[in-house]
Coordinates of C-alpha atoms and ligand atoms in Angstrom, one line a residue:
X1 CA -164.9 -82.2 182.2
X2 CA -162.2 -81.3 184.7
X3 CA -160.6 -77.9 184.8
X4 CA -157.2 -77.8 183.2
X5 CA -154.3 -75.6 184.3
X6 CA -150.5 -75.5 183.6
X7 CA -149.9 -74.9 187.3
X8 CA -152.1 -75.5 190.4
X9 CA -150.8 -73.9 193.6
X10 CA -152.3 -75.5 196.8
X11 CA -152.5 -72.8 199.5
X12 CA -152.8 -69.0 199.2
X13 CA -150.2 -67.9 201.8
X14 CA -147.0 -65.9 201.0
X15 CA -145.5 -69.0 199.4
X16 CA -148.7 -69.9 197.4
X17 CA -150.0 -66.5 196.3
X18 CA -146.5 -65.3 195.2
X19 CA -145.8 -68.6 193.4
X20 CA -149.2 -68.2 191.6
X21 CA -148.6 -64.6 190.6
X22 CA -145.0 -65.2 189.4
X23 CA -146.1 -68.4 187.4
X24 CA -148.9 -66.4 185.8
X25 CA -146.5 -63.6 184.9
X26 CA -144.3 -66.1 183.2
X27 CA -147.2 -67.2 181.0
X28 CA -148.5 -70.3 182.8
X29 CA -152.2 -70.8 183.0
X30 CA -152.4 -70.8 186.8
X31 CA -154.9 -71.5 189.6
X32 CA -154.5 -71.2 193.4
X33 CA -156.7 -73.0 195.8
X34 CA -157.3 -72.0 199.4
X35 CA -159.6 -73.5 202.0
X36 CA -159.1 -71.5 205.2
X37 CA -162.0 -70.5 207.5
X38 CA -161.3 -66.8 207.4
X39 CA -164.2 -65.9 205.2
X40 CA -164.1 -62.5 203.4
X41 CA -167.3 -60.4 203.0
X42 CA -168.3 -62.7 200.0
X43 CA -167.9 -65.8 202.2
X44 CA -164.8 -66.9 200.3
X45 CA -161.6 -68.0 202.0
X46 CA -159.2 -65.1 202.4
X47 CA -155.9 -65.2 200.6
X48 CA -152.7 -64.4 202.4
X49 CA -152.4 -67.5 204.6
X50 CA -151.1 -67.4 208.1
X51 CA -149.0 -64.2 207.4
X52 CA -151.8 -61.9 206.5
X53 CA -154.7 -63.4 208.4
X54 CA -153.2 -64.6 211.7
X55 CA -149.5 -63.9 211.7
X56 CA -147.0 -61.3 210.5
X57 CA -149.4 -58.5 209.6
X58 CA -152.0 -58.5 212.5
X59 CA -149.2 -59.1 215.1
X60 CA -147.3 -56.1 213.7
X61 CA -150.4 -53.9 213.8
X62 CA -150.9 -54.8 217.5
X63 CA -147.2 -54.3 218.2
X64 CA -147.5 -50.8 216.7
X65 CA -150.6 -49.7 218.7
X66 CA -149.2 -51.0 222.0
X67 CA -145.8 -49.3 221.3
X68 CA -147.5 -46.0 220.7
X69 CA -149.6 -46.6 223.9
X70 CA -146.4 -47.2 225.9
X71 CA -144.7 -44.2 224.5
X72 CA -147.6 -42.0 225.5
X73 CA -147.7 -43.6 229.0
X74 CA -143.9 -43.5 229.7
X75 CA -142.0 -41.9 226.9
X76 CA -143.7 -38.5 226.2
X77 CA -143.1 -36.8 229.5
X78 CA -139.3 -36.8 229.3
X79 CA -139.7 -34.9 225.9
X80 CA -142.0 -32.3 227.4
X81 CA -145.3 -33.7 226.2
X82 CA -148.1 -34.2 228.7
X83 CA -151.2 -36.1 227.5
X84 CA -152.4 -37.4 230.9
X85 CA -152.9 -41.1 231.5
X86 CA -153.6 -42.9 228.1
X87 CA -156.5 -45.4 227.9
X88 CA -156.7 -48.3 225.5
X89 CA -159.9 -49.2 223.7
X90 CA -159.1 -52.8 222.9
X91 CA -162.0 -53.3 220.6
X92 CA -160.9 -50.3 218.5
X93 CA -157.3 -51.6 218.4
X94 CA -158.5 -55.1 217.3
X95 CA -160.9 -53.4 214.7
X96 CA -158.0 -51.4 213.3
X97 CA -155.9 -54.6 213.0
X98 CA -158.9 -56.4 211.3
X99 CA -159.2 -53.5 208.9
X100 CA -155.6 -53.9 207.8
X101 CA -156.1 -57.6 207.4
X102 CA -159.2 -57.0 205.3
X103 CA -157.4 -54.5 203.1
X104 CA -154.3 -56.6 202.5
X105 CA -156.1 -59.9 201.9
X106 CA -158.5 -58.2 199.5
X107 CA -155.5 -56.7 197.8
X108 CA -154.2 -60.1 197.0
X109 CA -157.5 -61.0 195.3
X110 CA -157.0 -57.9 193.2
X111 CA -153.4 -59.0 192.4
X112 CA -154.8 -62.4 191.3
X113 CA -157.3 -60.6 188.9
X114 CA -154.6 -58.3 187.6
X115 CA -152.2 -61.3 186.9
X116 CA -155.0 -63.6 185.6
X117 CA -154.6 -66.2 188.4
X118 CA -157.8 -68.2 189.0
X119 CA -158.8 -68.5 192.6
X120 CA -160.4 -71.8 193.5
X121 CA -162.1 -72.1 196.9
X122 CA -161.6 -75.4 198.5
X123 CA -159.2 -77.9 200.0
X124 CA -156.7 -79.3 197.5
X125 CA -155.5 -82.9 197.5
X126 CA -153.8 -85.3 195.2
X127 CA -155.8 -87.9 193.4
X128 CA -153.4 -89.5 191.0
X129 CA -150.7 -88.9 188.4
X130 CA -152.2 -88.7 184.9
X131 CA -150.6 -88.5 181.4
X132 CA -150.4 -84.7 181.4
X133 CA -149.7 -84.0 185.1
X134 CA -151.6 -84.5 188.2
X135 CA -155.3 -85.0 188.9
X136 CA -156.2 -83.0 191.9
X137 CA -159.4 -82.6 194.0
X138 CA -160.3 -79.0 195.0
X139 CA -163.3 -79.1 197.2
X140 CA -165.8 -81.1 195.1
X141 CA -164.1 -80.2 191.8
X142 CA -161.6 -82.2 189.8
X143 CA -158.6 -80.2 188.4
X144 CA -155.8 -81.4 186.2
X145 CA -152.6 -79.5 186.4
X146 CA -149.3 -80.1 184.5
X147 CA -147.4 -79.0 187.6
X148 CA -148.4 -78.6 191.3
X149 CA -146.8 -76.3 193.9
X150 CA -147.7 -77.3 197.4
X151 CA -147.7 -74.2 199.7
X152 CA -149.9 -75.4 202.5
X153 CA -147.9 -73.7 205.3
X154 CA -148.0 -74.5 209.0
X155 CA -150.2 -74.4 212.0
X156 CA -149.6 -73.9 215.7
X157 CA -148.2 -76.9 217.7
X158 CA -150.3 -77.6 220.7
X159 CA -149.3 -79.4 223.9
X160 CA -150.9 -82.6 225.1
X161 CA -153.3 -81.9 228.0
X162 CA -153.7 -78.2 227.2
X163 CA -156.8 -77.8 225.0
X164 CA -156.8 -74.6 223.0
X165 CA -160.2 -72.9 222.7
X166 CA -158.7 -69.6 221.4
X167 CA -160.6 -67.8 224.2
X168 CA -159.0 -68.7 227.6
X169 CA -156.2 -70.8 226.1
X170 CA -155.0 -69.3 222.8
X171 CA -152.5 -70.2 220.1
X172 CA -151.6 -67.4 217.6
X173 CA -155.2 -67.2 216.3
X174 CA -156.8 -66.3 219.6
X175 CA -153.7 -64.4 220.9
X176 CA -154.4 -61.8 218.1
X177 CA -158.1 -61.4 219.2
X178 CA -158.0 -61.1 223.0
X179 CA -160.9 -58.7 223.7
X180 CA -159.7 -57.1 227.0
X181 CA -156.3 -56.6 228.6
X182 CA -155.7 -59.7 230.8
X183 CA -154.7 -58.9 234.4
X184 CA -152.4 -61.9 234.4
X185 CA -151.2 -63.5 231.1
X186 CA -149.2 -66.7 231.1
X187 CA -147.3 -67.7 227.9
X188 CA -145.7 -71.1 227.3
X189 CA -142.7 -70.6 225.0
X190 CA -140.3 -67.6 224.9
X191 CA -139.8 -67.8 221.2
X192 CA -140.8 -65.2 218.6
X193 CA -144.6 -65.3 219.2
X194 CA -144.2 -65.4 223.0
X195 CA -141.9 -62.3 223.0
X196 CA -144.0 -60.3 220.4
X197 CA -147.4 -61.1 221.9
X198 CA -146.1 -60.9 225.5
X199 CA -144.8 -57.4 224.6
X200 CA -148.1 -56.3 223.2
X201 CA -150.1 -57.2 226.3
X202 CA -147.5 -56.2 228.8
X203 CA -147.4 -52.7 227.2
X204 CA -151.1 -52.5 227.6
X205 CA -151.0 -53.3 231.3
X206 CA -151.0 -57.1 231.7
X207 CA -148.7 -58.9 234.2
X208 CA -147.0 -61.3 231.7
X209 CA -145.1 -64.4 232.7
X210 CA -143.4 -66.5 230.1
X211 CA -142.4 -70.1 230.8
X212 CA -139.7 -71.4 228.6
X213 CA -138.3 -75.0 228.5
X214 CA -134.8 -74.2 227.2
X215 CA -132.3 -73.0 229.8
X216 CA -130.9 -70.6 227.2
X217 CA -132.8 -67.5 226.0
X218 CA -133.2 -67.1 222.2
X219 CA -130.8 -70.0 221.5
X220 CA -130.8 -69.3 217.7
X221 CA -129.7 -65.7 218.1
X222 CA -126.2 -64.5 218.8
X223 CA -125.8 -64.8 222.5
X224 CA -124.5 -61.3 222.9
X225 CA -127.8 -60.1 221.4
X226 CA -129.8 -62.6 223.4
X227 CA -128.2 -61.4 226.7
X228 CA -129.0 -57.8 225.9
X229 CA -132.6 -58.7 224.8
X230 CA -133.2 -60.6 228.1
X231 CA -131.9 -57.7 230.1
X232 CA -134.0 -55.1 228.3
X233 CA -137.2 -57.1 228.0
X234 CA -137.2 -58.2 231.7
X235 CA -136.4 -54.6 232.7
X236 CA -139.5 -53.6 230.8
X237 CA -141.5 -56.0 233.1
X238 CA -141.7 -59.3 231.1
X239 CA -141.2 -62.1 233.6
X240 CA -139.2 -64.8 231.6
X241 CA -138.6 -68.1 233.4
X242 CA -136.1 -70.3 231.6
X243 CA -135.5 -74.0 232.0
X244 CA -138.9 -74.8 233.2
X245 CA -140.9 -78.1 232.8
X246 CA -144.7 -77.6 232.4
X247 CA -146.7 -79.9 234.7
X248 CA -150.5 -80.1 235.1
X249 CA -152.5 -77.3 233.5
X250 CA -156.0 -76.8 234.9
X251 CA -158.4 -74.8 232.8
X252 CA -161.3 -73.3 234.7
X253 CA -164.2 -71.2 233.4
X254 CA -162.4 -67.9 233.8
X255 CA -158.8 -68.8 234.7
X256 CA -156.0 -71.2 234.1
X257 CA -153.7 -72.7 236.7
X258 CA -150.3 -74.0 235.6
X259 CA -148.0 -76.2 237.7
X260 CA -144.4 -76.2 236.6
X261 CA -140.9 -77.1 237.8
X262 CA -138.5 -74.2 237.7
X263 CA -134.8 -74.3 236.6
X264 CA -133.7 -75.2 240.2
X265 CA -136.1 -78.1 240.4
X266 CA -138.7 -76.4 242.7
X267 CA -142.4 -76.9 242.1
X268 CA -144.2 -73.7 241.2
X269 CA -147.7 -72.6 240.4
X270 CA -148.9 -69.8 238.2
X271 CA -152.5 -68.6 237.9
X272 CA -153.5 -66.5 235.0
X273 CA -156.7 -65.2 233.3
X274 CA -155.4 -66.1 229.8
X275 CA -152.8 -68.5 228.5
X276 CA -151.0 -68.3 225.1
X277 CA -149.3 -71.5 223.9
X278 CA -146.5 -70.6 221.5
X279 CA -144.2 -73.6 221.3
X280 CA -143.5 -73.6 217.6
X281 CA -145.4 -74.7 214.5
X282 CA -146.0 -77.9 212.5
X283 CA -146.2 -78.3 208.8
X284 CA -149.7 -78.6 207.2
X285 CA -150.0 -81.8 205.2
X286 CA -153.4 -82.8 206.5
X287 CA -155.7 -84.2 203.8
X288 CA -153.2 -83.7 201.0
X289 CA -153.4 -87.5 200.3
X290 CA -149.6 -87.4 200.3
X291 CA -149.0 -91.0 201.3
X292 CA -151.3 -92.4 198.6
X293 CA -149.3 -90.7 195.8
X294 CA -146.0 -91.3 197.5
X295 CA -145.1 -87.7 198.3
X296 CA -142.1 -88.0 200.6
X297 CA -142.1 -86.3 204.0
X298 CA -139.1 -86.0 206.3
X299 CA -139.0 -87.1 210.0
X300 CA -140.6 -83.8 211.1
X301 CA -143.5 -84.2 208.7
X302 CA -142.3 -81.6 206.3
X303 CA -142.4 -82.3 202.5
X304 CA -138.9 -83.3 201.4
X305 CA -137.4 -81.0 198.8
X306 CA -134.1 -80.3 197.1
X307 CA -132.4 -76.8 197.0
X308 CA -134.8 -75.8 194.2
X309 CA -137.9 -77.0 196.1
X310 CA -138.5 -80.1 193.9
X311 CA -140.2 -83.0 195.7
X312 CA -139.6 -86.6 194.9
X313 CA -142.7 -86.6 192.5
X314 CA -142.3 -85.3 188.9
X315 CA -143.9 -81.9 188.4
X316 CA -144.6 -81.5 192.1
X317 CA -142.9 -78.7 194.0
X318 CA -143.3 -77.5 197.6
X319 CA -142.4 -74.1 199.2
X320 CA -142.7 -72.2 202.5
X321 CA -143.4 -73.4 206.0
X322 CA -144.3 -76.9 204.7
X323 CA -140.7 -77.5 203.8
X324 CA -137.3 -77.3 205.6
X325 CA -135.8 -74.1 206.7
X326 CA -137.0 -71.1 208.7
X327 CA -140.7 -70.6 208.9
X328 CA -140.7 -67.0 207.6
X329 CA -142.9 -65.3 205.1
X330 CA -140.0 -63.8 203.1
X331 CA -138.3 -67.2 202.8
X332 CA -141.6 -68.6 201.5
X333 CA -141.8 -65.8 198.9
X334 CA -138.2 -66.3 197.8
X335 CA -138.8 -70.0 197.2
X336 CA -142.1 -69.3 195.4
X337 CA -140.4 -67.0 192.9
X338 CA -137.5 -69.4 192.4
X339 CA -139.9 -72.4 191.7
X340 CA -141.9 -70.4 189.1
X341 CA -138.8 -69.3 187.4
X342 CA -137.2 -72.7 187.4
X343 CA -140.4 -74.1 186.0
X344 CA -140.1 -71.6 183.2
X345 CA -136.6 -72.7 182.4
X346 CA -135.0 -69.7 184.1
X347 CA -132.2 -69.8 186.7
X348 CA -134.2 -69.5 189.8
X349 CA -132.2 -68.6 192.9
X350 CA -132.7 -68.6 196.6
X351 CA -129.8 -67.8 199.0
X352 CA -130.7 -69.4 202.3
X353 CA -127.5 -68.0 203.9
X354 CA -128.9 -64.4 203.6
X355 CA -132.4 -64.9 204.9
X356 CA -132.8 -62.3 207.7
X357 CA -134.5 -63.0 211.0
X358 CA -136.4 -60.2 212.8
X359 CA -138.1 -60.1 216.1
X360 CA -140.4 -57.1 216.5
X361 CA -140.0 -56.4 220.2
X362 CA -138.8 -52.9 221.4
X363 CA -136.0 -52.7 220.8
X364 CA -136.2 -54.8 217.6
X365 CA -133.8 -57.7 217.1
X366 CA -132.6 -58.5 213.6
X367 CA -129.8 -60.6 212.2
X368 CA -128.4 -62.3 209.1
X369 CA -125.7 -64.9 208.7
X370 CA -123.7 -66.7 211.3
X371 CA -123.7 -66.0 215.0
X372 CA -120.5 -65.8 217.0
X373 CA -121.2 -69.2 218.7
X374 CA -121.7 -70.8 215.3
X375 CA -118.4 -69.4 214.0
X376 CA -116.6 -70.7 217.1
X377 CA -118.2 -74.1 216.8
X378 CA -117.1 -74.3 213.1
X379 CA -113.6 -73.1 213.9
X380 CA -113.8 -70.1 211.6
X381 CA -111.3 -67.4 212.4
X382 CA -113.3 -64.1 212.5
X383 CA -113.0 -60.5 213.7
X384 CA -115.8 -58.5 215.3
X385 CA -116.9 -54.9 215.4
X386 CA -119.5 -53.8 217.9
X387 CA -121.0 -50.3 218.2
X388 CA -123.6 -49.3 220.8
X389 CA -126.5 -47.1 219.7
X390 CA -125.7 -44.9 222.7
X391 CA -122.9 -43.4 220.5
X392 CA -125.3 -42.6 217.7
X393 CA -126.8 -39.1 217.5
X394 CA -130.0 -40.1 215.7
X395 CA -130.7 -42.8 218.3
X396 CA -130.2 -40.3 221.1
X397 CA -132.6 -37.8 219.3
X398 CA -135.1 -40.6 218.9
X399 CA -134.9 -41.5 222.6
X400 CA -133.7 -44.9 221.5
X401 CA -130.1 -45.3 222.8
X402 CA -130.5 -49.0 223.7
X403 CA -128.8 -51.8 221.9
X404 CA -125.9 -52.2 219.5
X405 CA -124.8 -53.5 216.1
X406 CA -122.3 -56.3 215.9
X407 CA -120.6 -57.3 212.7
X408 CA -118.6 -60.5 212.2
X409 CA -116.2 -60.8 209.3
X410 CA -113.8 -63.4 208.2
X411 CA -110.3 -62.8 209.8
X412 CA -108.5 -63.4 206.5
X413 CA -110.8 -62.4 203.7
X414 CA -112.8 -59.7 205.5
X415 CA -116.0 -61.1 204.0
X416 CA -119.0 -60.4 206.2
X417 CA -120.2 -63.6 207.9
X418 CA -123.0 -62.2 210.1
X419 CA -124.6 -59.0 211.3
X420 CA -126.6 -58.8 214.6
X421 CA -128.6 -55.8 215.6
X422 CA -130.6 -55.0 218.6
X423 CA -132.1 -51.5 218.5
X424 CA -134.8 -49.3 217.1
X425 CA -135.4 -49.9 213.4
X426 CA -133.2 -53.0 213.4
X427 CA -135.7 -54.6 211.0
X428 CA -134.8 -51.9 208.4
X429 CA -131.1 -51.7 209.2
X430 CA -130.5 -55.4 208.6
X431 CA -131.4 -54.9 204.9
X432 CA -128.1 -53.2 204.2
X433 CA -126.2 -56.2 205.7
X434 CA -128.3 -58.6 203.6
X435 CA -127.5 -56.7 200.4
X436 CA -123.8 -56.6 201.2
X437 CA -123.6 -60.3 202.1
X438 CA -125.7 -61.3 199.1
X439 CA -122.9 -59.7 196.9
X440 CA -120.2 -61.3 199.0
X441 CA -119.2 -58.0 200.4
X442 CA -116.5 -57.3 203.0
X443 CA -116.6 -55.1 206.1
X444 CA -114.2 -52.8 204.2
X445 CA -116.9 -52.4 201.5
X446 CA -119.4 -51.1 204.0
X447 CA -116.8 -49.0 205.8
X448 CA -116.2 -47.2 202.5
X449 CA -119.8 -46.4 201.8
X450 CA -121.1 -43.0 202.6
X451 CA -124.0 -43.2 205.2
X452 CA -126.4 -40.4 205.7
X453 CA -126.1 -38.3 208.9
X454 CA -127.7 -38.5 211.4
X455 CA -129.1 -41.9 210.8
X456 CA -129.2 -45.2 212.8
X457 CA -127.4 -46.8 209.8
X458 CA -124.3 -44.9 210.9
X459 CA -124.0 -47.6 213.6
X460 CA -123.8 -50.2 210.9
X461 CA -121.1 -48.2 209.2
X462 CA -119.2 -47.8 212.5
X463 CA -119.5 -51.5 213.2
X464 CA -117.8 -52.2 209.8
X465 CA -115.0 -49.7 210.7
X466 CA -114.7 -51.4 214.1
X467 CA -114.0 -54.7 212.4
X468 CA -110.8 -53.0 211.3
X469 CA -110.3 -51.4 214.7
X470 CA -110.8 -47.9 213.3
X471 CA -114.3 -46.6 214.5
X472 CA -114.6 -42.9 214.3
X473 CA -117.3 -42.3 216.9
X474 CA -116.7 -45.0 219.5
Ligands
FAD501 P1 -149.1 -70.1 205.2 O1 -149.0 -68.7 205.4 O2 -149.4 -70.9 206.4 O3 -150.3 -70.4 204.1 C1 -150.7 -71.7 203.8 C2 -152.1 -71.6 203.3 O4 -152.5 -72.8 202.7 C3 -153.1 -71.3 204.4 O5 -153.9 -70.2 204.1 C4 -154.0 -72.6 204.5 O6 -155.3 -72.4 204.8 C5 -153.8 -73.1 203.1 N1 -153.9 -74.6 203.0 C6 -153.4 -75.6 203.8 N2 -153.7 -76.8 203.3 C7 -154.5 -76.6 202.2 C8 -155.1 -77.5 201.3 N3 -154.9 -78.8 201.3 N4 -155.9 -76.9 200.3 C9 -156.0 -75.6 200.2 N5 -155.4 -74.7 201.0 C10 -154.7 -75.2 202.0 N6 -142.9 -64.4 209.3 C11 -142.2 -63.4 209.0 O7 -141.4 -63.5 208.0 N7 -142.3 -62.2 209.6 C12 -143.2 -62.0 210.7 O8 -143.2 -60.9 211.2 C13 -143.9 -63.1 211.1 N8 -144.8 -63.0 212.1 C14 -145.6 -64.1 212.4 C15 -146.5 -63.9 213.5 C16 -147.3 -65.0 213.9 C17 -148.2 -64.8 215.0 C18 -147.2 -66.2 213.2 C19 -148.1 -67.4 213.5 C20 -146.3 -66.4 212.1 C21 -145.5 -65.3 211.7 N9 -144.6 -65.4 210.7 C22 -143.8 -64.4 210.3 C23 -144.5 -66.7 209.9 C24 -145.2 -66.6 208.6 O9 -146.6 -66.3 208.9 C25 -145.1 -67.8 207.8 O10 -143.7 -68.2 207.7 C26 -145.7 -67.7 206.4 O11 -147.1 -67.4 206.5 C27 -145.5 -69.0 205.6 O12 -146.1 -68.9 204.4 P2 -146.7 -70.2 203.6 O13 -147.3 -69.7 202.4 O14 -145.7 -71.2 203.6 O15 -147.8 -70.8 204.6
NAI502 P1 -140.5 -70.6 218.2 O1 -139.9 -71.8 217.7 O2 -140.0 -69.2 217.9 O3 -140.5 -70.6 219.8 C1 -141.1 -71.7 220.5 C2 -140.4 -71.7 221.9 O4 -141.2 -72.6 222.7 C3 -139.0 -72.2 222.0 O5 -138.2 -71.3 222.7 C4 -139.1 -73.5 222.6 O6 -137.9 -73.9 223.3 C5 -140.3 -73.3 223.5 N1 -141.0 -74.6 223.9 C6 -141.3 -75.6 223.1 N2 -141.9 -76.6 223.8 C7 -142.1 -76.1 225.1 C8 -142.7 -76.6 226.3 N3 -143.3 -77.7 226.3 N4 -142.6 -75.8 227.4 C9 -142.1 -74.6 227.3 N5 -141.5 -74.1 226.3 C10 -141.5 -74.8 225.1 O7 -142.1 -70.7 217.9 P2 -143.3 -69.7 218.0 O8 -143.0 -68.5 218.9 O9 -144.5 -70.5 218.3 O10 -143.4 -69.1 216.6 C11 -143.5 -70.1 215.5 C12 -142.8 -69.6 214.3 O11 -143.5 -68.6 213.6 C13 -141.4 -69.0 214.6 O12 -140.4 -69.9 214.7 C14 -141.2 -68.2 213.3 O13 -140.7 -69.0 212.3 C15 -142.6 -67.7 213.0 N6 -142.7 -66.3 213.5 C16 -141.9 -65.3 213.0 C17 -142.0 -64.1 213.5 C18 -141.1 -63.0 213.0 O14 -140.5 -63.3 212.0 N7 -141.0 -61.9 213.6 C19 -143.0 -63.7 214.5 C20 -143.8 -64.8 215.0 C21 -143.7 -66.1 214.5

């Protein structure tokens, strides 16, 4: 007899585990299957997906440790603190990171128990449509579910001719487990992973060179922000070469040699003792048996969905990295909640225009809404307010005067269209902009809100005032 559920969620990442919890909270008999190789102490696949196991959480743990290390090495003295030359114990740093992963992935197991979600261990795939839903295979078991939510996420894109062993040549999995500070680290791709992981190992002493195909740096970001980020990150010592074309990559026993053509067309060579390949991610639809049941994918291999994450098959939904839109954990979680609520007959909602982007370099980079170049391309009349953190007392006190807040508002209606921040705590500051935009707020609304003093958030306040050309402290 097959196991019967109202809802089967395939994949236990932020999209999957959140969908399962919310569906169970709404009264559905719910199971979630997961098949990753990151076994927990009981030998079961760990919940949490890419985000908790080999993504957001471990990378932020390493970013924190390396930031504190760099502060101790270069930031303390100016504040009158002498600690001598700091040393890094890489094994301890990785152990701390693994401990956080253990704790958080185990926590999701606890949340499943609390919310009565059944965890199934095994790879999920479609078998066929049946009278009361879908017959699915999970490992060796057969499961019938009235509704299925596919949340199978994504995996690192690799490049032809560059075999990833996650020792010498790493994708995100190996990059988070490097066991000693490389002398020379090469990175292909100056995107989010390249900049975050490049920052980690540079701070710890590696000579880091990033090779990026695009001639523009951080093309998706507001170009004011991208220019400032390029200036600050290269000043810190990251070598970022834009507009390159990767040629032959020779992988030896202990080193890697990369040939590439630089932006001026000259042939160059780069030797490194580690290589990270971070050139984007591809959706995970392997072994789902999608074609056999007619589950439609788009030209990029993502499962095709509508605004409410319905696929072309009845009772089959898909959320997170496996569908269109930014590959971000919070976007996956928003979609997950929306799907569970729509399944329950509620008005599920996901506003894709207010999904924030955050890059956890130092300074941090965060934005929400449209960039200035997008508004120009769309012919939207806008006004801008830009305030440097150098005018902010808290930023000065925190020894973090770098960066700025830039607000873009509609020239006629004053509605905020985009907020772009580069500076310490940008990841937290952007939340205020998200809330204001979610409620259709104007720059005048933010300008009239009392902000605590001294706080970094005063720069957001001043940027709103600057939209009306009346900043008080700039
Ligand atoms: P995933 O997290 O990929 O989870 C999918 C799960 O499904 C996996 O566990 C997989 O094993 C499982 N699965 C796949 N197929 C099957 C199957 N057939 N049967 C059973 N199980 C299956 N995002 C942010 O918002 N902030 C960040 O700071 C951030 N940092 C990142 C850092 C790195 C290094 C990386 C790689 C990513 C980062 N991301 C970040 C992106 C974030 O991790 C993803 O957007 C998020 O994990 C997507 O969630 P998901 O549930 O769609 O997919
Ligand atoms: P990415 O899309 O951010 O960047 C990939 C970069 O590689 C791009 O700049 C691209 O132009 C470049 N590239 C592609 N092919 C190349 C080639 N052949 N040679 C040289 N450069 C090449 O992808 P990344 O960094 O791999 O991260 C994947 C995704 O994971 C991100 O897009 C994001 O969705 C998510 N992520 C989010 C984080 C966050 O929210 N802080 C942190 C890390 C990852």
